[in-house]
Amino acid sequence: MSYPEAKQKYAAIGVDTDAAIRRLMRVPVSLHCWQGDDVGGFDTPEGALSGGIQTTGNYMGKATTPAELMQDIDQVIALVPGRVKLNLHASYAIFDEENGGPVDRDKLEPKHYKKWVEFCKERGMGCDFNPTFFGHPMCDPLTLSSPNEETRRFWVEHGKASVRISQYLAEELGEPCVMNIWTGDGYKDTPADRIGPRLRYKQSFDEILDEPHDPKKVYACAESKVFGIGVESYTVGSAEWCLKYAATRKDCITLMDNGHYHPTEVVSDKISAILAYDEHMALHVTRGVRWDSDHVVLFDDETKEICKEIVRCDALDRVFIALDYFDASINRIGAWVTGFRNLQKALLFALLQPNEVLKKMQDEGDFGSLLAFGEELKTFPFGEVFDEYCRVCGKPLDGEWYPAIKAYEKDVLAKRGH
Ligand code: RNT
Ligand code: ZN
């Protein structure tokens, strides 16, 4: 089937495929820099990840310098359709002689991200930011909820520095910066005091967000989690804590990571609940597999359902979409591109649903038709429309891009010697 034929099939059910393609081209999706180097960063000597997250695998050619990571990100950008925004962690600070050399996380400044700003400007991208509350000797193991005041202060200062850096990124790049606060604070075993850490966490968040900033430029988020590896029994920033915290402040929104809930809970069902109250929310799109919350995103039912919800709520401008996964067991760039393309597919698929017709069936109580039609929509000629989307974006179609990954592996990754 050709694209014009597919277009006609969709037109027959009232869906304009060209309009869907045009709409999707304007939706920014935040590309997480941390898939390129197993969440390593550049600001501390290589050590174990902490905070309940872990990468597994040791595939060749991981990026170990800013130049390598930038080169890899360019390779990803070359192979994905859609509008890319960069997502940085504070640990990706670039220190050099020009900016005075290394500083600790509580002393980070905008100048340590100047090279990233240049990188984004050259590519016409915005940039999101994340303070990094893990993989550092000052995790005791708690950070913002630590009973040790010296530890807590260090991390609050890191948070405040991150607000200033986020404001700088937004101003330099002319696109809002989503600044996400996630920590792995919690305990392996049942704690004796659950409220103490949560009260200190609240105080720390308040101190960080009281750092002057423009909430139309910096969208601060609180990301919750249910448990992490080594942090199985208690998480300070639980779902309830983060929802309630975001509700207390006009300058904080909810970030939901779909790998951070109980196995039968779905984020797709939570989006409309948040949007009924809040103008904005943010997502980390990922895939949970048993204990791991960070497998490569697939074009699977839940990813589709999340995207359908964003579209059906007419909220493509209200929900900040970011990716969050890290797989070190396969070609990292192939993993990055696969997940990004799958999210683009899910968004396009959502934009190609005859949502008004389906809604009418629901409102009229015609659930038999809704079920039958919903199933038929799954076998519409979606692949042709996705091909056309890639063509319009000037990017390789499915079936055309993996050879570039193989060539890059041979020409670049294999020569890195690790
Ligand atoms: C961890 C959280 C968090 C991190 C990134 C690196 O469980 O999902 O968002 O993955 O900040
Ligand atoms: Zn996340």
Coordinates of N, CA, C and O in Angstrom, one line a residue, residues 143-306:
T143 N 19.9 12.2 50.8 CA 20.4 13.5 50.3 C 19.5 14.6 50.9 O 19.7 15.0 52.0
L144 N 18.4 14.9 50.2 CA 17.6 16.0 50.7 C 16.8 15.7 51.9 O 16.2 16.6 52.6
S145 N 16.8 14.5 52.3 CA 16.0 14.1 53.5 C 17.0 13.6 54.6 O 16.5 13.1 55.7
S146 N 18.3 13.9 54.5 CA 19.2 13.4 55.4 C 19.0 14.1 56.8 O 18.8 15.3 56.9
P147 N 19.2 13.3 57.9 CA 19.2 13.8 59.2 C 20.5 14.6 59.5 O 20.5 15.4 60.5
N148 N 21.5 14.4 58.7 CA 22.8 15.1 58.9 C 22.7 16.4 58.2 O 22.6 16.5 57.0
E149 N 22.7 17.5 59.0 CA 22.4 18.8 58.4 C 23.4 19.2 57.4 O 23.1 19.9 56.4
E150 N 24.7 18.8 57.6 CA 25.7 19.2 56.6 C 25.4 18.5 55.3 O 25.6 19.2 54.2
T151 N 25.0 17.3 55.3 CA 24.7 16.6 54.1 C 23.5 17.3 53.4 O 23.5 17.5 52.2
R152 N 22.4 17.5 54.2 CA 21.2 18.1 53.6 C 21.5 19.4 53.0 O 21.1 19.7 51.9
R153 N 22.3 20.2 53.7 CA 22.7 21.6 53.2 C 23.4 21.5 51.8 O 23.1 22.2 50.9
F154 N 24.3 20.5 51.8 CA 25.1 20.4 50.5 C 24.2 20.1 49.4 O 24.3 20.7 48.3
W155 N 23.2 19.2 49.6 CA 22.3 18.9 48.5 C 21.3 20.0 48.2 O 20.9 20.2 47.0
V156 N 20.9 20.7 49.2 CA 20.0 21.9 49.0 C 20.8 22.9 48.1 O 20.2 23.4 47.1
E157 N 22.0 23.1 48.4 CA 22.8 24.1 47.6 C 22.9 23.5 46.2 O 22.9 24.3 45.2
H158 N 23.1 22.2 46.0 CA 23.1 21.7 44.7 C 21.8 22.0 43.9 O 21.8 22.3 42.8
G159 N 20.7 21.8 44.7 CA 19.4 22.1 44.1 C 19.2 23.5 43.6 O 18.7 23.8 42.6
K160 N 19.7 24.4 44.5 CA 19.6 25.9 44.2 C 20.5 26.2 43.0 O 20.1 27.0 42.1
A161 N 21.6 25.6 43.0 CA 22.5 25.9 41.8 C 21.8 25.4 40.5 O 21.9 26.0 39.5
S162 N 21.1 24.3 40.7 CA 20.4 23.7 39.5 C 19.3 24.6 39.0 O 19.0 24.7 37.8
V163 N 18.6 25.3 39.9 CA 17.6 26.2 39.5 C 18.2 27.4 38.7 O 17.7 27.7 37.7
R164 N 19.4 27.9 39.2 CA 20.0 29.0 38.4 C 20.5 28.5 37.1 O 20.4 29.2 36.1
I165 N 21.0 27.3 37.0 CA 21.4 26.7 35.7 C 20.2 26.5 34.8 O 20.3 26.8 33.6
S166 N 19.1 26.0 35.3 CA 17.9 25.8 34.5 C 17.4 27.1 33.9 O 17.0 27.2 32.7
Q167 N 17.4 28.2 34.7 CA 17.0 29.5 34.3 C 17.9 30.0 33.1 O 17.5 30.5 32.1
Y168 N 19.2 29.7 33.3 CA 20.2 30.1 32.3 C 19.9 29.3 31.0 O 19.9 29.9 29.9
L169 N 19.6 28.0 31.1 CA 19.4 27.2 29.9 C 18.1 27.8 29.2 O 18.1 27.9 27.9
A170 N 17.1 28.1 29.9 CA 15.8 28.6 29.3 C 16.1 29.9 28.6 O 15.6 30.1 27.5
E171 N 16.8 30.8 29.3 CA 17.1 32.1 28.7 C 17.9 32.0 27.5 O 17.7 32.7 26.4
E172 N 19.0 31.2 27.5 CA 19.9 31.1 26.4 C 19.2 30.5 25.2 O 19.4 30.9 24.0
L173 N 18.4 29.5 25.4 CA 17.8 28.7 24.3 C 16.4 29.1 23.9 O 15.9 28.6 22.9
G174 N 15.8 30.0 24.7 CA 14.5 30.5 24.3 C 13.4 29.5 24.4 O 12.3 29.6 23.8
E175 N 13.6 28.4 25.1 CA 12.5 27.4 25.4 C 12.5 27.1 26.9 O 13.6 27.0 27.5
P176 N 11.3 26.9 27.4 CA 11.3 26.6 28.9 C 12.2 25.4 29.2 O 12.4 24.5 28.4
C177 N 12.7 25.4 30.4 CA 13.5 24.3 30.9 C 12.8 23.5 32.0 O 12.3 24.1 32.9
V178 N 12.6 22.2 31.8 CA 11.9 21.4 32.8 C 13.0 20.9 33.7 O 13.9 20.2 33.3
M179 N 12.9 21.3 35.0 CA 13.9 20.9 35.9 C 13.4 19.8 36.9 O 12.5 20.1 37.7
N180 N 13.8 18.6 36.7 CA 13.2 17.5 37.5 C 14.0 17.1 38.7 O 15.2 16.9 38.6
I181 N 13.3 17.1 39.8 CA 14.0 16.6 41.1 C 13.6 15.2 41.4 O 12.4 14.9 41.6
W182 N 14.6 14.3 41.3 CA 14.4 12.9 41.7 C 15.6 12.6 42.6 O 16.7 12.9 42.3
T183 N 15.3 12.0 43.7 CA 16.4 11.4 44.5 C 16.0 9.9 44.8 O 14.9 9.5 44.8
G184 N 17.0 9.2 45.2 CA 16.8 7.8 45.6 C 16.7 7.6 47.1 O 16.8 6.5 47.6
D185 N 16.4 8.7 47.7 CA 16.3 8.7 49.2 C 15.3 7.6 49.7 O 14.1 7.7 49.3
G186 N 15.8 6.8 50.6 CA 14.9 5.7 51.1 C 15.7 4.7 51.9 O 16.9 4.9 52.0
Y187 N 15.0 3.7 52.3 CA 15.7 2.6 53.1 C 15.5 1.2 52.6 O 14.4 0.9 52.1
K188 N 16.5 0.4 52.8 CA 16.4 -1.0 52.4 C 15.4 -1.7 53.3 O 14.6 -2.5 52.8
D189 N 15.4 -1.4 54.5 CA 14.5 -2.1 55.5 C 13.6 -1.2 56.1 O 13.7 0.0 56.1
T190 N 12.6 -1.8 56.8 CA 11.5 -1.0 57.4 C 12.1 0.1 58.4 O 12.8 -0.3 59.3
P191 N 11.8 1.3 58.1 CA 12.3 2.4 59.0 C 11.6 2.5 60.3 O 10.4 2.1 60.4
A192 N 12.2 3.1 61.3 CA 11.6 3.4 62.6 C 10.8 4.7 62.5 O 9.9 5.0 63.2
D193 N 11.3 5.6 61.6 CA 10.7 6.9 61.5 C 10.5 7.2 60.0 O 11.4 7.4 59.3
R194 N 9.2 7.2 59.7 CA 8.9 7.5 58.3 C 8.7 9.0 58.0 O 8.9 9.5 56.9
I195 N 8.2 9.7 59.0 CA 7.8 11.1 58.8 C 9.0 12.0 58.8 O 9.0 13.0 58.1
G196 N 9.9 11.7 59.7 CA 11.1 12.6 59.8 C 11.7 12.9 58.4 O 11.8 14.1 58.0
P197 N 12.1 11.9 57.7 CA 12.7 12.2 56.4 C 11.8 12.9 55.4 O 12.2 13.8 54.7
R198 N 10.5 12.6 55.5 CA 9.5 13.3 54.6 C 9.4 14.8 55.0 O 9.2 15.6 54.1
L199 N 9.5 15.1 56.2 CA 9.4 16.5 56.6 C 10.6 17.3 56.2 O 10.6 18.4 55.7
R200 N 11.8 16.6 56.4 CA 13.0 17.3 55.9 C 13.1 17.4 54.4 O 13.6 18.4 53.9
Y201 N 12.5 16.4 53.7 CA 12.4 16.5 52.2 C 11.6 17.7 51.8 O 12.0 18.4 50.9
K202 N 10.5 17.9 52.5 CA 9.7 19.1 52.2 C 10.4 20.4 52.4 O 10.4 21.3 51.6
Q203 N 11.1 20.4 53.5 CA 11.8 21.7 53.8 C 12.9 21.9 52.7 O 13.1 23.0 52.3
S204 N 13.6 20.8 52.3 CA 14.6 21.0 51.3 C 14.1 21.4 50.0 O 14.6 22.3 49.3
F205 N 13.0 20.8 49.6 CA 12.3 21.2 48.3 C 12.0 22.7 48.4 O 12.2 23.4 47.4
D206 N 11.4 23.1 49.5 CA 11.0 24.5 49.6 C 12.2 25.4 49.5 O 12.2 26.4 48.8
E207 N 13.3 25.0 50.2 CA 14.5 25.9 50.1 C 15.1 26.0 48.7 O 15.5 27.0 48.3
I208 N 15.0 24.9 48.0 CA 15.5 24.9 46.6 C 14.6 25.8 45.7 O 15.1 26.6 45.0
L209 N 13.3 25.6 45.8 CA 12.4 26.3 44.9 C 12.3 27.8 45.3 O 11.8 28.6 44.5
D210 N 12.7 28.1 46.5 CA 12.7 29.5 46.9 C 13.8 30.3 46.3 O 13.8 31.5 46.3
E211 N 14.7 29.6 45.7 CA 15.7 30.3 44.9 C 15.0 31.0 43.7 O 14.2 30.5 43.0
P212 N 15.3 32.3 43.6 CA 14.6 33.1 42.6 C 14.6 32.5 41.2 O 15.7 32.1 40.7
H213 N 13.5 32.4 40.6 CA 13.4 31.9 39.2 C 12.1 32.3 38.6 O 11.1 32.6 39.3
D214 N 12.0 32.2 37.3 CA 10.7 32.5 36.6 C 10.0 31.2 36.3 O 10.5 30.4 35.4
P215 N 8.9 31.0 36.9 CA 8.2 29.7 36.7 C 7.6 29.5 35.3 O 7.2 28.4 35.0
K216 N 7.7 30.5 34.5 CA 7.3 30.3 33.1 C 8.5 29.9 32.3 O 8.4 29.5 31.1
K217 N 9.7 30.0 32.9 CA 10.9 29.5 32.2 C 11.4 28.2 32.7 O 11.9 27.4 32.0
V218 N 11.3 28.1 34.0 CA 11.8 26.9 34.7 C 10.6 26.2 35.3 O 9.9 26.7 36.2
Y219 N 10.3 25.0 34.8 CA 9.2 24.2 35.3 C 9.8 23.1 36.2 O 10.4 22.1 35.7
A220 N 9.8 23.4 37.5 CA 10.4 22.4 38.5 C 9.4 21.3 38.7 O 8.2 21.5 38.7
C221 N 9.9 20.1 38.8 CA 9.0 18.9 38.9 C 9.5 18.1 40.1 O 10.7 18.0 40.4
A222 N 8.6 17.3 40.7 CA 8.9 16.3 41.7 C 8.5 14.9 41.1 O 7.4 14.7 40.7
E223 N 9.6 14.1 41.0 CA 9.4 12.7 40.5 C 9.3 11.7 41.6 O 10.2 11.6 42.4
S224 N 8.3 10.9 41.6 CA 8.1 9.9 42.7 C 8.6 8.6 42.3 O 9.0 8.3 41.1
K225 N 8.7 7.7 43.2 CA 9.1 6.3 42.9 C 8.5 5.4 44.0 O 8.2 5.8 45.1
V226 N 8.4 4.1 43.6 CA 7.8 3.2 44.6 C 8.9 2.5 45.4 O 8.8 2.3 46.6
F227 N 10.0 2.0 44.7 CA 11.1 1.4 45.4 C 12.3 1.4 44.4 O 12.1 1.7 43.2
G228 N 13.5 1.2 44.9 CA 14.6 1.0 44.0 C 15.5 -0.2 44.5 O 15.2 -0.7 45.6
I229 N 16.5 -0.5 43.8 CA 17.3 -1.6 44.2 C 18.2 -1.2 45.4 O 18.8 -0.2 45.4
G230 N 18.1 -2.0 46.5 CA 18.7 -1.6 47.7 C 17.9 -0.6 48.6 O 18.3 -0.2 49.6
V231 N 16.8 -0.2 48.0 CA 15.9 0.8 48.7 C 14.5 0.3 48.6 O 13.6 0.9 48.1
E232 N 14.3 -1.0 49.1 CA 13.1 -1.7 48.8 C 11.9 -1.4 49.7 O 10.8 -1.5 49.3
S233 N 12.2 -0.9 50.9 CA 11.1 -0.8 51.9 C 10.5 0.5 52.1 O 9.3 0.6 52.5
Y234 N 11.2 1.5 51.7 CA 10.6 2.9 52.0 C 11.3 3.9 51.1 O 12.5 3.9 50.9
T235 N 10.5 4.7 50.4 CA 11.0 5.7 49.5 C 10.4 7.1 50.0 O 9.2 7.2 50.2
V236 N 11.3 8.0 50.3 CA 10.8 9.3 50.9 C 9.9 10.0 49.9 O 8.8 10.4 50.3
G237 N 10.3 10.1 48.7 CA 9.5 10.8 47.7 C 8.5 9.9 47.0 O 8.6 9.6 45.8
S238 N 7.6 9.4 47.8 CA 6.6 8.4 47.3 C 5.6 9.2 46.4 O 5.6 10.4 46.3
A239 N 4.7 8.4 45.8 CA 3.7 9.0 44.9 C 2.9 10.1 45.6 O 2.7 11.2 45.1
E240 N 2.4 9.7 46.8 CA 1.6 10.6 47.6 C 2.4 11.9 48.0 O 1.9 13.0 47.9
W241 N 3.6 11.7 48.4 CA 4.4 12.8 48.8 C 4.5 13.8 47.6 O 4.3 15.0 47.8
C242 N 4.9 13.3 46.5 CA 5.2 14.2 45.3 C 3.9 14.9 44.9 O 3.9 16.1 44.5
L243 N 2.8 14.1 44.8 CA 1.5 14.8 44.4 C 1.1 15.9 45.4 O 0.7 17.0 45.0
K244 N 1.2 15.6 46.7 CA 0.8 16.6 47.7 C 1.8 17.8 47.6 O 1.4 18.9 47.7
Y245 N 3.1 17.5 47.4 CA 4.0 18.6 47.4 C 3.7 19.5 46.2 O 3.7 20.7 46.4
A246 N 3.5 18.9 45.0 CA 3.3 19.7 43.8 C 2.0 20.6 44.0 O 1.9 21.7 43.5
A247 N 1.1 20.0 44.8 CA -0.2 20.8 45.0 C 0.0 22.0 46.0 O -0.8 22.9 45.9
T248 N 1.1 22.0 46.7 CA 1.3 23.1 47.7 C 2.0 24.3 47.0 O 2.0 25.4 47.5
R249 N 2.5 24.1 45.8 CA 3.3 25.2 45.2 C 2.9 25.4 43.8 O 2.8 24.5 43.0
K250 N 2.8 26.7 43.4 CA 2.4 27.0 42.0 C 3.6 26.8 41.1 O 3.5 26.7 39.9
D251 N 4.8 26.7 41.7 CA 6.0 26.6 40.9 C 6.6 25.2 40.9 O 7.8 25.0 40.7
C252 N 5.7 24.2 41.1 CA 6.2 22.8 41.1 C 5.1 21.9 40.4 O 3.9 22.0 40.8
I253 N 5.5 21.1 39.5 CA 4.5 20.2 38.8 C 4.9 18.7 39.1 O 6.0 18.4 39.6
T254 N 4.0 17.9 38.8 CA 4.1 16.4 39.0 C 4.9 15.8 37.8 O 4.5 16.1 36.7
L255 N 5.8 15.0 38.1 CA 6.5 14.2 37.0 C 6.2 12.7 37.3 O 6.5 12.2 38.4
M256 N 5.6 12.1 36.3 CA 5.3 10.6 36.5 C 6.2 9.8 35.6 O 6.2 10.0 34.4
D257 N 6.9 8.9 36.2 CA 7.8 7.9 35.4 C 7.0 6.6 35.4 O 6.7 6.1 36.5
N258 N 6.7 6.1 34.3 CA 5.8 4.9 34.3 C 6.5 3.6 34.7 O 5.9 2.6 34.8
G259 N 7.8 3.7 35.1 CA 8.5 2.6 35.7 C 8.4 2.6 37.2 O 9.0 1.8 37.8
H260 N 7.7 3.6 37.7 CA 7.8 3.8 39.2 C 6.5 3.5 40.0 O 6.2 4.1 41.0
Y261 N 5.7 2.6 39.4 CA 4.4 2.3 40.1 C 4.3 0.8 40.3 O 5.1 0.0 39.8
H262 N 3.3 0.4 41.1 CA 3.0 -1.0 41.3 C 2.7 -1.6 39.9 O 2.1 -0.9 39.0
P263 N 3.0 -2.9 39.7 CA 2.9 -3.5 38.4 C 1.5 -3.4 37.7 O 1.5 -3.4 36.5
T264 N 0.4 -3.3 38.4 CA -0.8 -3.2 37.7 C -1.4 -1.8 37.7 O -2.5 -1.5 37.2
E265 N -0.6 -0.8 38.1 CA -0.9 0.6 38.0 C -0.4 1.1 36.7 O 0.7 0.8 36.3
V266 N -1.2 2.0 36.1 CA -0.7 2.5 34.8 C -0.8 4.1 34.8 O -1.7 4.7 35.3
V267 N 0.3 4.7 34.3 CA 0.3 6.1 34.2 C -0.7 6.7 33.2 O -1.2 7.8 33.4
S268 N -1.0 5.9 32.2 CA -2.0 6.4 31.2 C -3.3 6.8 31.9 O -4.0 7.7 31.5
D269 N -3.7 6.1 33.0 CA -4.9 6.4 33.7 C -4.7 7.6 34.7 O -5.7 8.2 35.2
K270 N -3.5 8.0 34.9 CA -3.3 9.1 35.9 C -3.2 10.5 35.3 O -3.4 11.5 35.9
I271 N -2.9 10.5 33.9 CA -2.7 11.8 33.3 C -3.9 12.7 33.3 O -3.8 13.9 33.7
S272 N -5.1 12.1 33.0 CA -6.3 13.0 33.0 C -6.6 13.4 34.5 O -7.2 14.5 34.7
A273 N -6.3 12.6 35.4 CA -6.5 13.0 36.8 C -5.7 14.2 37.2 O -6.2 15.2 37.9
I274 N -4.5 14.3 36.8 CA -3.6 15.4 37.1 C -4.1 16.6 36.2 O -4.2 17.7 36.8
L275 N -4.4 16.4 35.0 CA -4.8 17.5 34.1 C -6.1 18.1 34.5 O -6.4 19.2 34.1
A276 N -6.9 17.4 35.2 CA -8.2 18.0 35.7 C -7.9 19.1 36.7 O -8.8 19.9 37.0
Y277 N -6.7 19.1 37.3 CA -6.3 20.1 38.3 C -5.2 21.1 37.8 O -5.2 22.3 38.2
D278 N -4.3 20.5 37.1 CA -3.1 21.3 36.8 C -2.9 21.6 35.3 O -3.3 20.8 34.5
E279 N -2.3 22.8 35.0 CA -2.1 23.2 33.7 C -1.0 22.3 33.0 O -1.1 22.0 31.9
H280 N 0.0 22.0 33.8 CA 1.1 21.2 33.3 C 1.4 20.0 34.1 O 1.2 20.0 35.3
M281 N 2.0 19.0 33.4 CA 2.6 17.9 34.1 C 3.8 17.4 33.3 O 3.9 17.8 32.1
A282 N 4.6 16.5 33.8 CA 5.7 16.0 33.0 C 5.7 14.5 33.1 O 5.2 13.9 34.1
L283 N 6.3 13.9 32.1 CA 6.4 12.4 32.1 C 7.8 11.9 31.8 O 8.6 12.6 31.0
H284 N 8.2 10.8 32.4 CA 9.4 10.0 32.0 C 8.8 8.8 31.3 O 8.2 8.0 32.0
V285 N 9.0 8.7 30.0 CA 8.5 7.5 29.4 C 9.6 6.4 29.4 O 10.7 6.7 28.9
T286 N 9.3 5.2 29.9 CA 10.2 4.2 30.0 C 9.5 2.9 30.0 O 8.3 2.8 29.6
R287 N 10.2 1.8 30.4 CA 9.5 0.5 30.4 C 10.0 -0.3 31.6 O 11.2 -0.5 31.8
G288 N 9.1 -0.6 32.5 CA 9.5 -1.3 33.7 C 9.5 -2.8 33.4 O 8.6 -3.3 32.7
V289 N 10.5 -3.5 33.9 CA 10.6 -5.0 33.7 C 11.0 -5.5 35.1 O 12.1 -5.3 35.5
R290 N 10.1 -6.1 35.8 CA 10.4 -6.7 37.2 C 11.0 -5.6 38.0 O 10.4 -4.5 38.2
W291 N 12.3 -5.8 38.5 CA 12.8 -4.7 39.4 C 13.3 -3.5 38.7 O 13.5 -2.5 39.3
D292 N 13.5 -3.6 37.4 CA 14.1 -2.5 36.7 C 13.1 -1.6 36.1 O 12.1 -2.0 35.4
S293 N 13.2 -0.3 36.3 CA 12.3 0.6 35.8 C 12.7 1.3 34.5 O 12.1 2.3 34.0
D294 N 13.8 0.9 33.9 CA 14.4 1.7 32.8 C 14.8 0.9 31.6 O 15.8 1.1 31.0
H295 N 14.0 0.0 31.1 CA 14.2 -0.7 29.9 C 13.9 0.2 28.7 O 13.0 1.1 28.8
V296 N 14.4 -0.1 27.5 CA 14.1 0.7 26.3 C 12.6 0.7 26.0 O 12.0 -0.3 26.0
V297 N 12.2 1.9 25.6 CA 10.7 2.1 25.3 C 10.3 1.3 24.1 O 11.1 1.3 23.1
L298 N 9.2 0.6 24.1 CA 8.7 -0.1 23.0 C 7.4 0.6 22.4 O 6.9 1.4 23.1
F299 N 7.0 0.1 21.3 CA 5.7 0.5 20.7 C 4.7 -0.4 21.3 O 4.1 -1.3 20.6
D300 N 4.5 -0.4 22.6 CA 3.6 -1.4 23.2 C 2.3 -0.7 23.7 O 2.1 0.5 23.5
D301 N 1.5 -1.5 24.3 CA 0.1 -1.0 24.6 C 0.2 0.2 25.5 O -0.5 1.2 25.3
E302 N 1.0 0.1 26.6 CA 0.9 1.2 27.6 C 1.6 2.5 27.0 O 1.1 3.6 27.3
T303 N 2.6 2.4 26.2 CA 3.2 3.6 25.6 C 2.1 4.2 24.7 O 1.9 5.4 24.7
K304 N 1.4 3.4 23.9 CA 0.3 3.9 23.1 C -0.8 4.6 23.9 O -1.3 5.6 23.5
E305 N -1.1 3.9 25.0 CA -2.2 4.4 25.8 C -1.8 5.8 26.5 O -2.6 6.7 26.6
I306 N -0.6 5.9 26.9 CA -0.1 7.2 27.5 C -0.2 8.3 26.4 O -0.7 9.3 26.7

